[in-house]
mmCIF file of C-alpha atoms and ligand atoms in Angstrom:
data_model
loop_
_atom_site.group_PDB
_atom_site.id
_atom_site.type_symbol
_atom_site.label_atom_id
_atom_site.label_comp_id
_atom_site.label_asym_id
_atom_site.label_seq_id
_atom_site.Cartn_x
_atom_site.Cartn_y
_atom_site.Cartn_z
ATOM 1 C CA MET A 1 201.189 -148.941 42.520
ATOM 2 C CA SER A 2 202.040 -150.491 45.882
ATOM 3 C CA VAL A 3 202.442 -154.267 46.151
ATOM 4 C CA PHE A 4 199.577 -154.024 48.682
ATOM 5 C CA GLY A 5 197.158 -153.080 45.893
ATOM 6 C CA ASP A 6 193.875 -151.787 47.357
ATOM 7 C CA ALA A 7 194.402 -153.192 50.861
ATOM 8 C CA GLU A 8 192.860 -151.125 53.687
ATOM 9 C CA THR A 9 194.984 -148.126 54.685
ATOM 10 C CA VAL A 10 195.351 -145.618 57.513
ATOM 11 C CA SER A 11 195.857 -141.942 56.585
ATOM 12 C CA LEU A 12 198.617 -140.059 58.387
ATOM 13 C CA SER A 13 200.217 -136.667 57.867
ATOM 14 C CA VAL A 14 203.956 -136.645 57.243
ATOM 15 C CA GLY A 15 204.413 -135.127 60.716
ATOM 16 C CA GLU A 16 202.388 -137.958 62.267
ATOM 17 C CA VAL A 17 204.626 -140.530 60.538
ATOM 18 C CA PHE A 18 207.670 -138.869 62.118
ATOM 19 C CA ASP A 19 206.052 -138.703 65.568
ATOM 20 C CA LEU A 20 204.988 -142.357 65.371
ATOM 21 C CA ALA A 21 208.514 -143.426 64.423
ATOM 22 C CA VAL A 22 210.122 -141.398 67.239
ATOM 23 C CA ARG A 23 207.632 -142.757 69.792
ATOM 24 C CA VAL A 24 208.274 -146.369 68.818
ATOM 25 C CA LEU A 25 212.056 -146.003 68.544
ATOM 26 C CA THR A 26 212.497 -144.189 71.856
ATOM 27 C CA GLY A 27 209.978 -146.578 73.446
ATOM 28 C CA ALA A 28 212.158 -149.460 72.306
ATOM 29 C CA GLY A 29 215.154 -147.804 73.977
ATOM 30 C CA LEU A 30 216.910 -145.752 71.274
ATOM 31 C CA SER A 31 218.286 -142.379 72.398
ATOM 32 C CA LEU A 32 216.319 -139.342 71.209
ATOM 33 C CA ASP A 33 219.081 -138.107 68.860
ATOM 34 C CA HIS A 34 219.351 -141.488 67.152
ATOM 35 C CA ALA A 35 215.574 -141.954 67.116
ATOM 36 C CA GLN A 36 215.054 -138.600 65.400
ATOM 37 C CA ALA A 37 217.757 -139.326 62.802
ATOM 38 C CA VAL A 38 216.231 -142.749 62.055
ATOM 39 C CA ALA A 39 212.715 -141.287 62.024
ATOM 40 C CA ARG A 40 213.786 -138.636 59.485
ATOM 41 C CA ALA A 41 214.920 -141.403 57.119
ATOM 42 C CA LEU A 42 211.795 -143.551 57.650
ATOM 43 C CA THR A 43 209.525 -140.535 57.215
ATOM 44 C CA ALA A 44 211.304 -139.502 54.012
ATOM 45 C CA GLY A 45 210.819 -143.036 52.636
ATOM 46 C CA GLU A 46 207.104 -143.112 53.524
ATOM 47 C CA ARG A 47 206.599 -139.574 52.179
ATOM 48 C CA ASP A 48 208.253 -140.401 48.842
ATOM 49 C CA GLU A 49 206.375 -143.717 48.492
ATOM 50 C CA CYS A 50 209.508 -145.809 48.860
ATOM 51 C CA ALA A 51 207.598 -148.427 50.826
ATOM 52 C CA SER A 52 210.545 -150.784 51.319
ATOM 53 C CA HIS A 53 212.483 -148.156 53.310
ATOM 54 C CA GLY A 54 209.657 -146.306 55.022
ATOM 55 C CA LEU A 55 207.560 -147.296 58.062
ATOM 56 C CA TYR A 56 207.769 -150.923 56.938
ATOM 57 C CA ARG A 57 211.285 -150.871 58.457
ATOM 58 C CA LEU A 58 210.117 -149.838 61.919
ATOM 59 C CA PRO A 59 209.465 -153.365 63.321
ATOM 60 C CA GLY A 60 212.889 -154.422 61.987
ATOM 61 C CA CYS A 61 214.477 -151.390 63.678
ATOM 62 C CA VAL A 62 212.922 -152.482 66.970
ATOM 63 C CA MET A 63 214.258 -156.012 66.419
ATOM 64 C CA THR A 64 217.731 -154.541 65.812
ATOM 65 C CA ILE A 65 217.520 -152.365 68.933
ATOM 66 C CA LYS A 66 216.444 -155.392 70.988
ATOM 67 C CA SER A 67 219.066 -157.706 69.432
ATOM 68 C CA GLY A 68 221.611 -156.744 72.071
ATOM 69 C CA LYS A 69 224.129 -156.184 69.281
ATOM 70 C CA MET A 70 223.757 -152.454 68.813
ATOM 71 C CA SER A 71 224.516 -149.394 70.895
ATOM 72 C CA VAL A 72 221.322 -147.439 71.474
ATOM 73 C CA ASP A 73 223.076 -144.203 72.339
ATOM 74 C CA ALA A 74 226.678 -144.100 71.025
ATOM 75 C CA GLU A 75 227.762 -140.592 70.085
ATOM 76 C CA PRO A 76 229.456 -140.672 66.671
ATOM 77 C CA VAL A 77 233.161 -139.862 66.871
ATOM 78 C CA ILE A 78 234.179 -137.602 63.997
ATOM 79 C CA GLU A 79 237.836 -137.564 62.959
ATOM 80 C CA ASP A 80 239.351 -135.021 60.579
ATOM 81 C CA VAL A 81 241.793 -137.524 59.055
ATOM 82 C CA SER A 82 243.296 -135.468 56.207
ATOM 83 C CA PRO A 83 242.391 -132.538 53.912
ATOM 84 C CA ALA A 84 240.119 -134.813 51.877
ATOM 85 C CA LEU A 85 239.041 -137.463 54.381
ATOM 86 C CA VAL A 86 236.570 -137.502 57.281
ATOM 87 C CA ARG A 87 235.977 -140.600 59.374
ATOM 88 C CA ALA A 88 232.888 -141.086 61.525
ATOM 89 C CA ASP A 89 232.926 -144.007 63.940
ATOM 90 C CA ALA A 90 229.280 -144.795 64.628
ATOM 91 C CA GLY A 91 230.227 -146.958 67.629
ATOM 92 C CA TYR A 92 227.858 -149.828 66.692
ATOM 93 C CA ALA A 93 224.859 -147.517 66.566
ATOM 94 C CA TYR A 94 222.771 -146.632 63.494
ATOM 95 C CA SER A 95 224.596 -144.928 60.620
ATOM 96 C CA LEU A 96 222.258 -141.955 60.226
ATOM 97 C CA LEU A 97 223.348 -139.745 63.121
ATOM 98 C CA ALA A 98 226.986 -140.294 62.138
ATOM 99 C CA PHE A 99 226.174 -139.108 58.625
ATOM 100 C CA GLU A 100 224.276 -136.057 59.874
ATOM 101 C CA ARG A 101 227.082 -135.054 62.240
ATOM 102 C CA ALA A 102 229.910 -135.600 59.695
ATOM 103 C CA ALA A 103 228.278 -134.244 56.526
ATOM 104 C CA PRO A 104 229.140 -130.556 57.139
ATOM 105 C CA LEU A 105 232.872 -131.371 57.332
ATOM 106 C CA LEU A 106 232.637 -133.547 54.208
ATOM 107 C CA VAL A 107 231.064 -130.669 52.265
ATOM 108 C CA GLU A 108 233.589 -128.166 53.611
ATOM 109 C CA LYS A 109 236.448 -130.404 52.459
ATOM 110 C CA ALA A 110 234.939 -131.093 49.035
ATOM 111 C CA LYS A 111 234.412 -127.370 48.499
ATOM 112 C CA LYS A 112 238.025 -126.643 49.452
ATOM 113 C CA VAL A 113 239.860 -129.604 47.897
ATOM 114 C CA GLY A 114 237.535 -130.557 45.011
ATOM 115 C CA VAL A 115 236.965 -134.176 46.067
ATOM 116 C CA ALA A 116 236.466 -135.520 49.589
ATOM 117 C CA ALA A 117 235.407 -138.772 51.226
ATOM 118 C CA LEU A 118 233.390 -139.574 54.305
ATOM 119 C CA VAL A 119 234.008 -143.017 55.781
ATOM 120 C CA ILE A 120 231.440 -144.232 58.295
ATOM 121 C CA ASN A 121 232.580 -147.240 60.330
ATOM 122 C CA ASN A 122 230.889 -149.681 62.698
ATOM 123 C CA CYS A 123 227.337 -148.728 61.838
ATOM 124 C CA PHE A 124 224.078 -150.624 61.685
ATOM 125 C CA HIS A 125 222.611 -149.732 58.308
ATOM 126 C CA PHE A 126 219.082 -150.228 57.019
ATOM 127 C CA SER A 127 218.244 -147.011 55.195
ATOM 128 C CA ALA A 128 217.899 -145.808 51.622
ATOM 129 C CA LEU A 129 220.860 -143.726 50.479
ATOM 130 C CA TRP A 130 219.018 -141.011 48.573
ATOM 131 C CA PRO A 131 218.211 -138.818 51.627
ATOM 132 C CA GLU A 132 221.962 -138.478 52.245
ATOM 133 C CA ILE A 133 222.667 -137.820 48.575
ATOM 134 C CA GLU A 134 219.908 -135.211 48.369
ATOM 135 C CA HIS A 135 221.271 -133.491 51.463
ATOM 136 C CA LEU A 136 224.708 -133.227 49.835
ATOM 137 C CA THR A 137 223.463 -131.991 46.463
ATOM 138 C CA GLN A 138 221.557 -129.272 48.312
ATOM 139 C CA GLN A 139 224.982 -127.989 49.431
ATOM 140 C CA GLY A 140 226.092 -127.736 45.780
ATOM 141 C CA VAL A 141 228.261 -130.865 45.526
ATOM 142 C CA ALA A 142 227.836 -133.988 43.401
ATOM 143 C CA ALA A 143 227.916 -137.150 45.513
ATOM 144 C CA LEU A 144 228.225 -140.904 45.356
ATOM 145 C CA ALA A 145 227.379 -143.299 48.215
ATOM 146 C CA MET A 146 227.636 -147.045 48.627
ATOM 147 C CA THR A 147 227.336 -149.654 51.349
ATOM 148 C CA PRO A 148 227.317 -153.454 51.679
ATOM 149 C CA SER A 149 224.516 -155.283 53.528
ATOM 150 C CA HIS A 150 224.122 -159.009 54.394
ATOM 151 C CA SER A 151 225.226 -161.782 52.007
ATOM 152 C CA TRP A 152 221.849 -162.543 50.464
ATOM 153 C CA VAL A 153 222.897 -162.262 46.808
ATOM 154 C CA ALA A 154 224.620 -164.859 44.620
ATOM 155 C CA PRO A 155 227.417 -163.677 42.310
ATOM 156 C CA ALA A 156 226.821 -164.158 38.558
ATOM 157 C CA GLY A 157 227.260 -167.871 37.839
ATOM 158 C CA GLY A 158 226.812 -168.802 41.509
ATOM 159 C CA LYS A 159 223.791 -169.934 43.486
ATOM 160 C CA ARG A 160 224.465 -169.067 47.126
ATOM 161 C CA GLY A 161 224.415 -165.732 48.936
ATOM 162 C CA LEU A 162 227.835 -164.072 48.986
ATOM 163 C CA LEU A 163 227.321 -160.408 48.052
ATOM 164 C CA GLY A 164 224.988 -157.912 49.682
ATOM 165 C CA THR A 165 222.106 -156.083 48.051
ATOM 166 C CA ASN A 166 224.703 -153.289 48.019
ATOM 167 C CA PRO A 167 223.056 -150.005 47.028
ATOM 168 C CA LEU A 168 224.740 -147.349 44.922
ATOM 169 C CA ALA A 169 223.414 -143.800 44.864
ATOM 170 C CA PHE A 170 224.523 -140.744 42.927
ATOM 171 C CA GLY A 171 223.396 -137.144 42.920
ATOM 172 C CA TRP A 172 224.057 -134.060 40.815
ATOM 173 C CA PRO A 173 223.036 -130.595 42.019
ATOM 174 C CA ARG A 174 220.572 -128.745 39.797
ATOM 175 C CA PRO A 175 218.937 -125.341 39.848
ATOM 176 C CA GLY A 176 215.572 -125.569 41.646
ATOM 177 C CA PRO A 177 214.649 -127.837 44.525
ATOM 178 C CA ASN A 178 215.173 -131.236 42.890
ATOM 179 C CA PRO A 179 218.612 -132.663 42.084
ATOM 180 C CA TYR A 180 219.339 -135.519 39.693
ATOM 181 C CA VAL A 181 219.464 -138.605 41.968
ATOM 182 C CA PHE A 182 219.461 -142.311 41.414
ATOM 183 C CA ASP A 183 219.643 -144.868 44.182
ATOM 184 C CA PHE A 184 219.373 -148.580 43.545
ATOM 185 C CA ALA A 185 220.321 -151.927 44.970
ATOM 186 C CA THR A 186 222.787 -153.885 42.837
ATOM 187 C CA SER A 187 220.549 -156.906 43.411
ATOM 188 C CA ALA A 188 217.711 -157.053 40.865
ATOM 189 C CA ILE A 189 215.484 -155.592 43.586
ATOM 190 C CA ALA A 190 216.077 -154.469 47.164
ATOM 191 C CA ARG A 191 215.500 -157.218 49.715
ATOM 192 C CA GLY A 192 212.885 -155.002 51.355
ATOM 193 C CA ASP A 193 210.892 -154.975 48.116
ATOM 194 C CA MET A 194 211.337 -158.720 47.710
ATOM 195 C CA SER A 195 209.907 -159.161 51.249
ATOM 196 C CA LEU A 196 206.966 -156.911 50.371
ATOM 197 C CA HIS A 197 206.240 -159.178 47.395
ATOM 198 C CA ASP A 198 206.340 -162.142 49.769
ATOM 199 C CA ILE A 199 203.978 -160.472 52.259
ATOM 200 C CA ALA A 200 201.561 -159.528 49.465
ATOM 201 C CA GLY A 201 201.772 -163.025 47.940
ATOM 202 C CA LYS A 202 202.919 -161.573 44.619
ATOM 203 C CA PRO A 203 205.151 -163.577 42.272
ATOM 204 C CA ILE A 204 208.516 -162.132 41.266
ATOM 205 C CA PRO A 205 209.839 -162.030 37.697
ATOM 206 C CA GLU A 206 212.390 -164.628 36.669
ATOM 207 C CA GLY A 207 215.916 -163.335 37.170
ATOM 208 C CA TRP A 208 215.370 -161.911 40.662
ATOM 209 C CA GLY A 209 216.300 -165.008 42.618
ATOM 210 C CA VAL A 210 216.976 -168.726 42.869
ATOM 211 C CA ASP A 211 215.602 -171.208 45.396
ATOM 212 C CA SER A 212 217.713 -173.040 47.961
ATOM 213 C CA GLU A 213 218.586 -175.643 45.294
ATOM 214 C CA GLY A 214 219.920 -172.874 43.053
ATOM 215 C CA GLN A 215 216.985 -173.240 40.622
ATOM 216 C CA PRO A 216 215.285 -170.167 39.079
ATOM 217 C CA THR A 217 212.111 -169.233 40.950
ATOM 218 C CA THR A 218 209.210 -166.802 40.725
ATOM 219 C CA SER A 219 208.395 -167.238 44.432
ATOM 220 C CA ALA A 220 209.621 -164.346 46.583
ATOM 221 C CA ARG A 221 209.650 -166.641 49.628
ATOM 222 C CA ALA A 222 211.789 -169.237 47.829
ATOM 223 C CA ALA A 223 214.240 -166.540 46.677
ATOM 224 C CA LEU A 224 214.435 -165.042 50.191
ATOM 225 C CA ASP A 225 215.249 -168.516 51.515
ATOM 226 C CA GLY A 226 217.574 -169.262 48.573
ATOM 227 C CA ALA A 227 219.557 -166.431 47.017
ATOM 228 C CA MET A 228 218.794 -163.144 45.320
ATOM 229 C CA LEU A 229 220.461 -162.298 41.990
ATOM 230 C CA THR A 230 222.243 -159.152 40.862
ATOM 231 C CA PHE A 231 220.770 -156.899 38.158
ATOM 232 C CA GLY A 232 222.498 -157.030 34.764
ATOM 233 C CA GLY A 233 224.137 -160.443 35.259
ATOM 234 C CA HIS A 234 227.927 -160.240 35.446
ATOM 235 C CA LYS A 235 227.855 -156.423 35.280
ATOM 236 C CA GLY A 236 225.744 -156.006 38.428
ATOM 237 C CA SER A 237 227.796 -158.740 40.068
ATOM 238 C CA ALA A 238 231.041 -156.839 39.424
ATOM 239 C CA LEU A 239 229.525 -153.533 40.547
ATOM 240 C CA SER A 240 228.321 -155.194 43.723
ATOM 241 C CA THR A 241 231.798 -156.643 44.301
ATOM 242 C CA MET A 242 233.279 -153.168 43.864
ATOM 243 C CA ILE A 243 230.938 -151.920 46.613
ATOM 244 C CA GLU A 244 232.004 -154.811 48.876
ATOM 245 C CA LEU A 245 235.628 -153.703 48.393
ATOM 246 C CA MET A 246 235.220 -149.912 48.424
ATOM 247 C CA ALA A 247 232.865 -149.797 51.412
ATOM 248 C CA GLY A 248 234.488 -152.828 53.077
ATOM 249 C CA PRO A 249 238.233 -153.556 53.125
ATOM 250 C CA LEU A 250 239.133 -150.146 51.606
ATOM 251 C CA ILE A 251 237.628 -148.347 54.605
ATOM 252 C CA GLY A 252 238.608 -151.003 57.157
ATOM 253 C CA ASP A 253 235.141 -152.406 57.578
ATOM 254 C CA LEU A 254 233.120 -155.588 57.060
ATOM 255 C CA THR A 255 231.961 -157.215 53.839
ATOM 256 C CA SER A 256 228.360 -158.458 53.582
ATOM 257 C CA ARG A 257 229.531 -161.983 54.360
ATOM 258 C CA GLU A 258 231.299 -160.749 57.483
ATOM 259 C CA SER A 259 228.267 -158.667 58.448
ATOM 260 C CA MET A 260 226.107 -161.808 58.238
ATOM 261 C CA ALA A 261 228.597 -163.681 60.435
ATOM 262 C CA PHE A 262 228.577 -160.790 62.942
ATOM 263 C CA ASP A 263 224.769 -161.009 63.011
ATOM 264 C CA ASP A 264 224.972 -164.720 63.848
ATOM 265 C CA GLY A 265 221.253 -165.329 63.464
ATOM 266 C CA ALA A 266 220.083 -162.281 65.472
ATOM 267 C CA LYS A 267 218.242 -160.940 62.366
ATOM 268 C CA ALA A 268 219.410 -157.406 63.133
ATOM 269 C CA ALA A 269 220.153 -154.854 60.402
ATOM 270 C CA PRO A 270 223.503 -155.350 58.661
ATOM 271 C CA MET A 271 226.509 -153.903 60.512
ATOM 272 C CA HIS A 272 229.418 -152.611 58.427
ATOM 273 C CA GLY A 273 230.645 -149.329 56.902
ATOM 274 C CA GLU A 274 229.535 -146.788 54.330
ATOM 275 C CA LEU A 275 231.548 -144.730 51.867
ATOM 276 C CA ILE A 276 230.360 -141.333 50.650
ATOM 277 C CA LEU A 277 232.268 -139.275 48.100
ATOM 278 C CA ALA A 278 231.601 -135.601 47.368
ATOM 279 C CA PHE A 279 232.771 -133.622 44.320
ATOM 280 C CA ASN A 280 232.814 -129.857 43.858
ATOM 281 C CA PRO A 281 231.847 -129.099 40.231
ATOM 282 C CA ASP A 282 232.982 -125.478 40.600
ATOM 283 C CA LEU A 283 236.543 -126.587 41.359
ATOM 284 C CA MET A 284 236.748 -129.641 39.116
ATOM 285 C CA GLY A 285 235.111 -128.202 36.012
ATOM 286 C CA GLY A 286 237.719 -125.602 35.064
ATOM 287 C CA ALA A 287 237.141 -122.028 34.014
ATOM 288 C CA ASN A 288 233.416 -121.929 33.322
ATOM 289 C CA PRO A 289 231.295 -123.790 35.882
ATOM 290 C CA GLN A 290 228.075 -122.184 34.631
ATOM 291 C CA ALA A 291 228.630 -123.521 31.098
ATOM 292 C CA ASN A 292 229.229 -126.984 32.575
ATOM 293 C CA ALA A 293 226.043 -126.788 34.628
ATOM 294 C CA ASP A 294 224.124 -125.658 31.530
ATOM 295 C CA ARG A 295 225.451 -128.646 29.570
ATOM 296 C CA ALA A 296 224.279 -130.967 32.325
ATOM 297 C CA GLU A 297 220.831 -129.350 32.139
ATOM 298 C CA ALA A 298 220.814 -129.838 28.344
ATOM 299 C CA LEU A 299 221.478 -133.543 28.933
ATOM 300 C CA PHE A 300 218.526 -133.810 31.360
ATOM 301 C CA ALA A 301 216.255 -131.881 28.968
ATOM 302 C CA ALA A 302 217.084 -134.371 26.212
ATOM 303 C CA PHE A 303 215.538 -137.157 28.340
ATOM 304 C CA ALA A 304 212.185 -135.407 28.387
ATOM 305 C CA ASP A 305 212.498 -134.699 24.635
ATOM 306 C CA GLN A 306 212.130 -138.410 23.955
ATOM 307 C CA GLY A 307 209.563 -139.125 26.649
ATOM 308 C CA ALA A 308 212.007 -140.662 29.137
ATOM 309 C CA ARG A 309 211.885 -139.749 32.807
ATOM 310 C CA LEU A 310 214.716 -139.019 35.177
ATOM 311 C CA PRO A 311 215.299 -141.237 38.216
ATOM 312 C CA SER A 312 213.657 -139.780 41.355
ATOM 313 C CA GLN A 313 211.012 -137.991 39.281
ATOM 314 C CA ARG A 314 208.354 -140.405 40.571
ATOM 315 C CA ARG A 315 209.661 -139.846 44.092
ATOM 316 C CA PHE A 316 209.535 -136.051 43.852
ATOM 317 C CA GLU A 317 205.956 -136.216 42.547
ATOM 318 C CA ALA A 318 204.977 -138.570 45.391
ATOM 319 C CA ARG A 319 206.599 -136.172 47.860
ATOM 320 C CA GLU A 320 204.618 -133.214 46.606
ATOM 321 C CA CYS A 321 201.410 -135.206 46.936
ATOM 322 C CA SER A 322 202.247 -136.552 50.429
ATOM 323 C CA LEU A 323 203.138 -133.123 51.759
ATOM 324 C CA LYS A 324 199.730 -131.850 50.603
ATOM 325 C CA HIS A 325 197.512 -134.846 51.379
ATOM 326 C CA GLY A 326 199.461 -137.054 53.808
ATOM 327 C CA VAL A 327 200.331 -140.716 53.286
ATOM 328 C CA ARG A 328 198.318 -143.943 53.319
ATOM 329 C CA VAL A 329 199.939 -146.666 55.376
ATOM 330 C CA PRO A 330 198.671 -150.241 54.899
ATOM 331 C CA LYS A 331 196.466 -150.957 57.951
ATOM 332 C CA VAL A 332 198.138 -154.311 58.467
ATOM 333 C CA LEU A 333 201.491 -152.528 58.861
ATOM 334 C CA PHE A 334 200.045 -149.780 61.077
ATOM 335 C CA ASP A 335 198.477 -152.432 63.347
ATOM 336 C CA GLN A 336 201.768 -154.354 63.444
ATOM 337 C CA ILE A 337 203.556 -151.179 64.573
ATOM 338 C CA GLU A 338 200.940 -150.363 67.222
ATOM 339 C CA ALA A 339 201.096 -153.972 68.443
ATOM 340 C CA LEU A 340 204.752 -153.403 69.327
ATOM 341 C CA GLY A 341 203.246 -151.634 72.333
ATOM 342 C CA TYR A 342 205.258 -148.413 72.453
HETATM 343 P P1 NDP B 1 214.219 -149.257 42.413
HETATM 344 O O1 NDP B 1 214.540 -150.281 41.408
HETATM 345 O O2 NDP B 1 212.841 -149.125 42.892
HETATM 346 O O3 NDP B 1 214.669 -147.805 41.918
HETATM 347 C C1 NDP B 1 215.988 -147.480 41.695
HETATM 348 C C2 NDP B 1 216.171 -146.099 41.096
HETATM 349 O O4 NDP B 1 215.758 -146.151 39.729
HETATM 350 C C3 NDP B 1 215.400 -144.975 41.748
HETATM 351 O O5 NDP B 1 216.210 -143.845 41.765
HETATM 352 C C4 NDP B 1 214.196 -144.829 40.816
HETATM 353 O O6 NDP B 1 213.606 -143.541 40.835
HETATM 354 C C5 NDP B 1 214.827 -145.107 39.478
HETATM 355 N N1 NDP B 1 213.869 -145.572 38.482
HETATM 356 C C6 NDP B 1 212.963 -146.560 38.621
HETATM 357 N N2 NDP B 1 212.269 -146.713 37.474
HETATM 358 C C7 NDP B 1 212.742 -145.798 36.597
HETATM 359 C C8 NDP B 1 212.440 -145.453 35.266
HETATM 360 N N3 NDP B 1 211.478 -146.080 34.585
HETATM 361 N N4 NDP B 1 213.139 -144.457 34.667
HETATM 362 C C9 NDP B 1 214.115 -143.812 35.355
HETATM 363 N N5 NDP B 1 214.448 -144.100 36.625
HETATM 364 C C10 NDP B 1 213.777 -145.068 37.245
HETATM 365 O O7 NDP B 1 215.174 -149.445 43.698
HETATM 366 P P2 NDP B 1 215.831 -150.716 44.390
HETATM 367 O O8 NDP B 1 214.803 -151.734 44.702
HETATM 368 O O9 NDP B 1 217.004 -151.170 43.636
HETATM 369 O O10 NDP B 1 216.317 -150.003 45.754
HETATM 370 C C11 NDP B 1 215.368 -149.378 46.603
HETATM 371 C C12 NDP B 1 216.033 -148.728 47.775
HETATM 372 O O11 NDP B 1 216.594 -149.702 48.612
HETATM 373 C C13 NDP B 1 217.152 -147.735 47.476
HETATM 374 O O12 NDP B 1 216.773 -146.502 48.009
HETATM 375 C C14 NDP B 1 218.371 -148.286 48.201
HETATM 376 O O13 NDP B 1 219.212 -147.322 48.811
HETATM 377 C C15 NDP B 1 217.727 -149.138 49.267
HETATM 378 N N6 NDP B 1 218.635 -150.197 49.700
HETATM 379 C C16 NDP B 1 219.324 -150.026 50.863
HETATM 380 C C17 NDP B 1 220.219 -150.999 51.280
HETATM 381 C C18 NDP B 1 221.046 -150.827 52.492
HETATM 382 O O14 NDP B 1 221.851 -151.699 52.784
HETATM 383 N N7 NDP B 1 220.949 -149.767 53.243
HETATM 384 C C19 NDP B 1 220.415 -152.234 50.517
HETATM 385 C C20 NDP B 1 219.672 -152.275 49.280
HETATM 386 C C21 NDP B 1 218.803 -151.288 48.906
HETATM 387 P P3 NDP B 1 212.109 -143.367 41.479
HETATM 388 O O15 NDP B 1 212.283 -143.604 42.951
HETATM 389 O O16 NDP B 1 211.707 -141.981 41.122
HETATM 390 O O17 NDP B 1 211.236 -144.411 40.841
HETATM 391 O O1 PYC B 2 216.338 -153.733 51.061
HETATM 392 O O2 PYC B 2 218.114 -154.884 50.481
HETATM 393 C C1 PYC B 2 217.493 -154.146 51.258
HETATM 394 C C2 PYC B 2 218.174 -153.653 52.470
HETATM 395 C C3 PYC B 2 219.241 -154.216 53.098
HETATM 396 C C4 PYC B 2 219.546 -153.412 54.181
HETATM 397 C C5 PYC B 2 218.661 -152.397 54.167
HETATM 398 N N1 PYC B 2 217.848 -152.546 53.105
#
């Protein structure tokens, strides 16, 4: 159930969501190639009922485009660094086109070498990671992606923002259309979802954030103004720190703290790097890849045996429904988008 409850909605087909996003993004000045890549991600989020990374992001994208910080048309520069490493320099544009352009070489390398990495540098990043992970699993590789954001999250034991909301996503290819995929922020909740709670006036559970005095709070607004917390206490904090390091200094790019300093109050999307790893199960698994794949399927089946669901199952069901019946966008959001005037 959406945080908007039964607020008034506008019905759109999935194609209309895409067209709306492209119109607004190009109207705001983004090149068509970038606009279409961004619109694909926003449309996927809206279609799969991932409200925090769907059309809700569009006004923020416009703010980023207008911030004067980003390139609206940089062509990603793809470098074949080594047998197992691809680098894509996004040139201070959005990350998504760089991913789309570099992904084929990443897959080719993973298939040949067994493990390969794609490093994306100098990118503005606002999107969910699962569309990238799903794309890779569709090519038959397992994949792991991570990225910092802005320093909104306190480390375990601390009370001021230092870490990002730092998402981690993983995918495993399966027979049939739907892979195994999880994708979550290492904060207790994505900042986008925290903001949606604020907009809807909904309280947040204890453990999601502290106010600007470092005191526990159930007010989304107070936590947005104070600091968010990691999931799982010290464990989420360490995982988040790993993401800072692996998708920051390891790949020669910014940490969330540095991204926030780069932003300097512009309120643009975070600007930093992203690390994506791809693994070829056929090469890594030894003599009998089919037996390995079957054992993975037996593991997934055992979830259902005890009534548990797999991550992304809700998303895949929402997708099926949206493709048939379209999506319902909160009218207040639709009006906000139209009021942008593009
Ligand atoms: P959620 O907590 O909503 O969901 C995280 C994952 O857990 C999803 O794969 C979800 O699958 C799965 N899941 C949820 N409930 C269950 C359950 N009961 N059983 C099994 N699996 C379950 O996500 P977050 O708020 O942490 O993150 C939302 C999005 O925000 C992510 O897509 C992330 O990439 C994005 N994000 C992006 C950032 C960036 O810098 N670019 C920063 C932070 C977050 P399902 O969807 O099917 O429910
Ligand atoms: O929801 O935490 C978030 C987020 C940060 C950057 C993009 N999404």
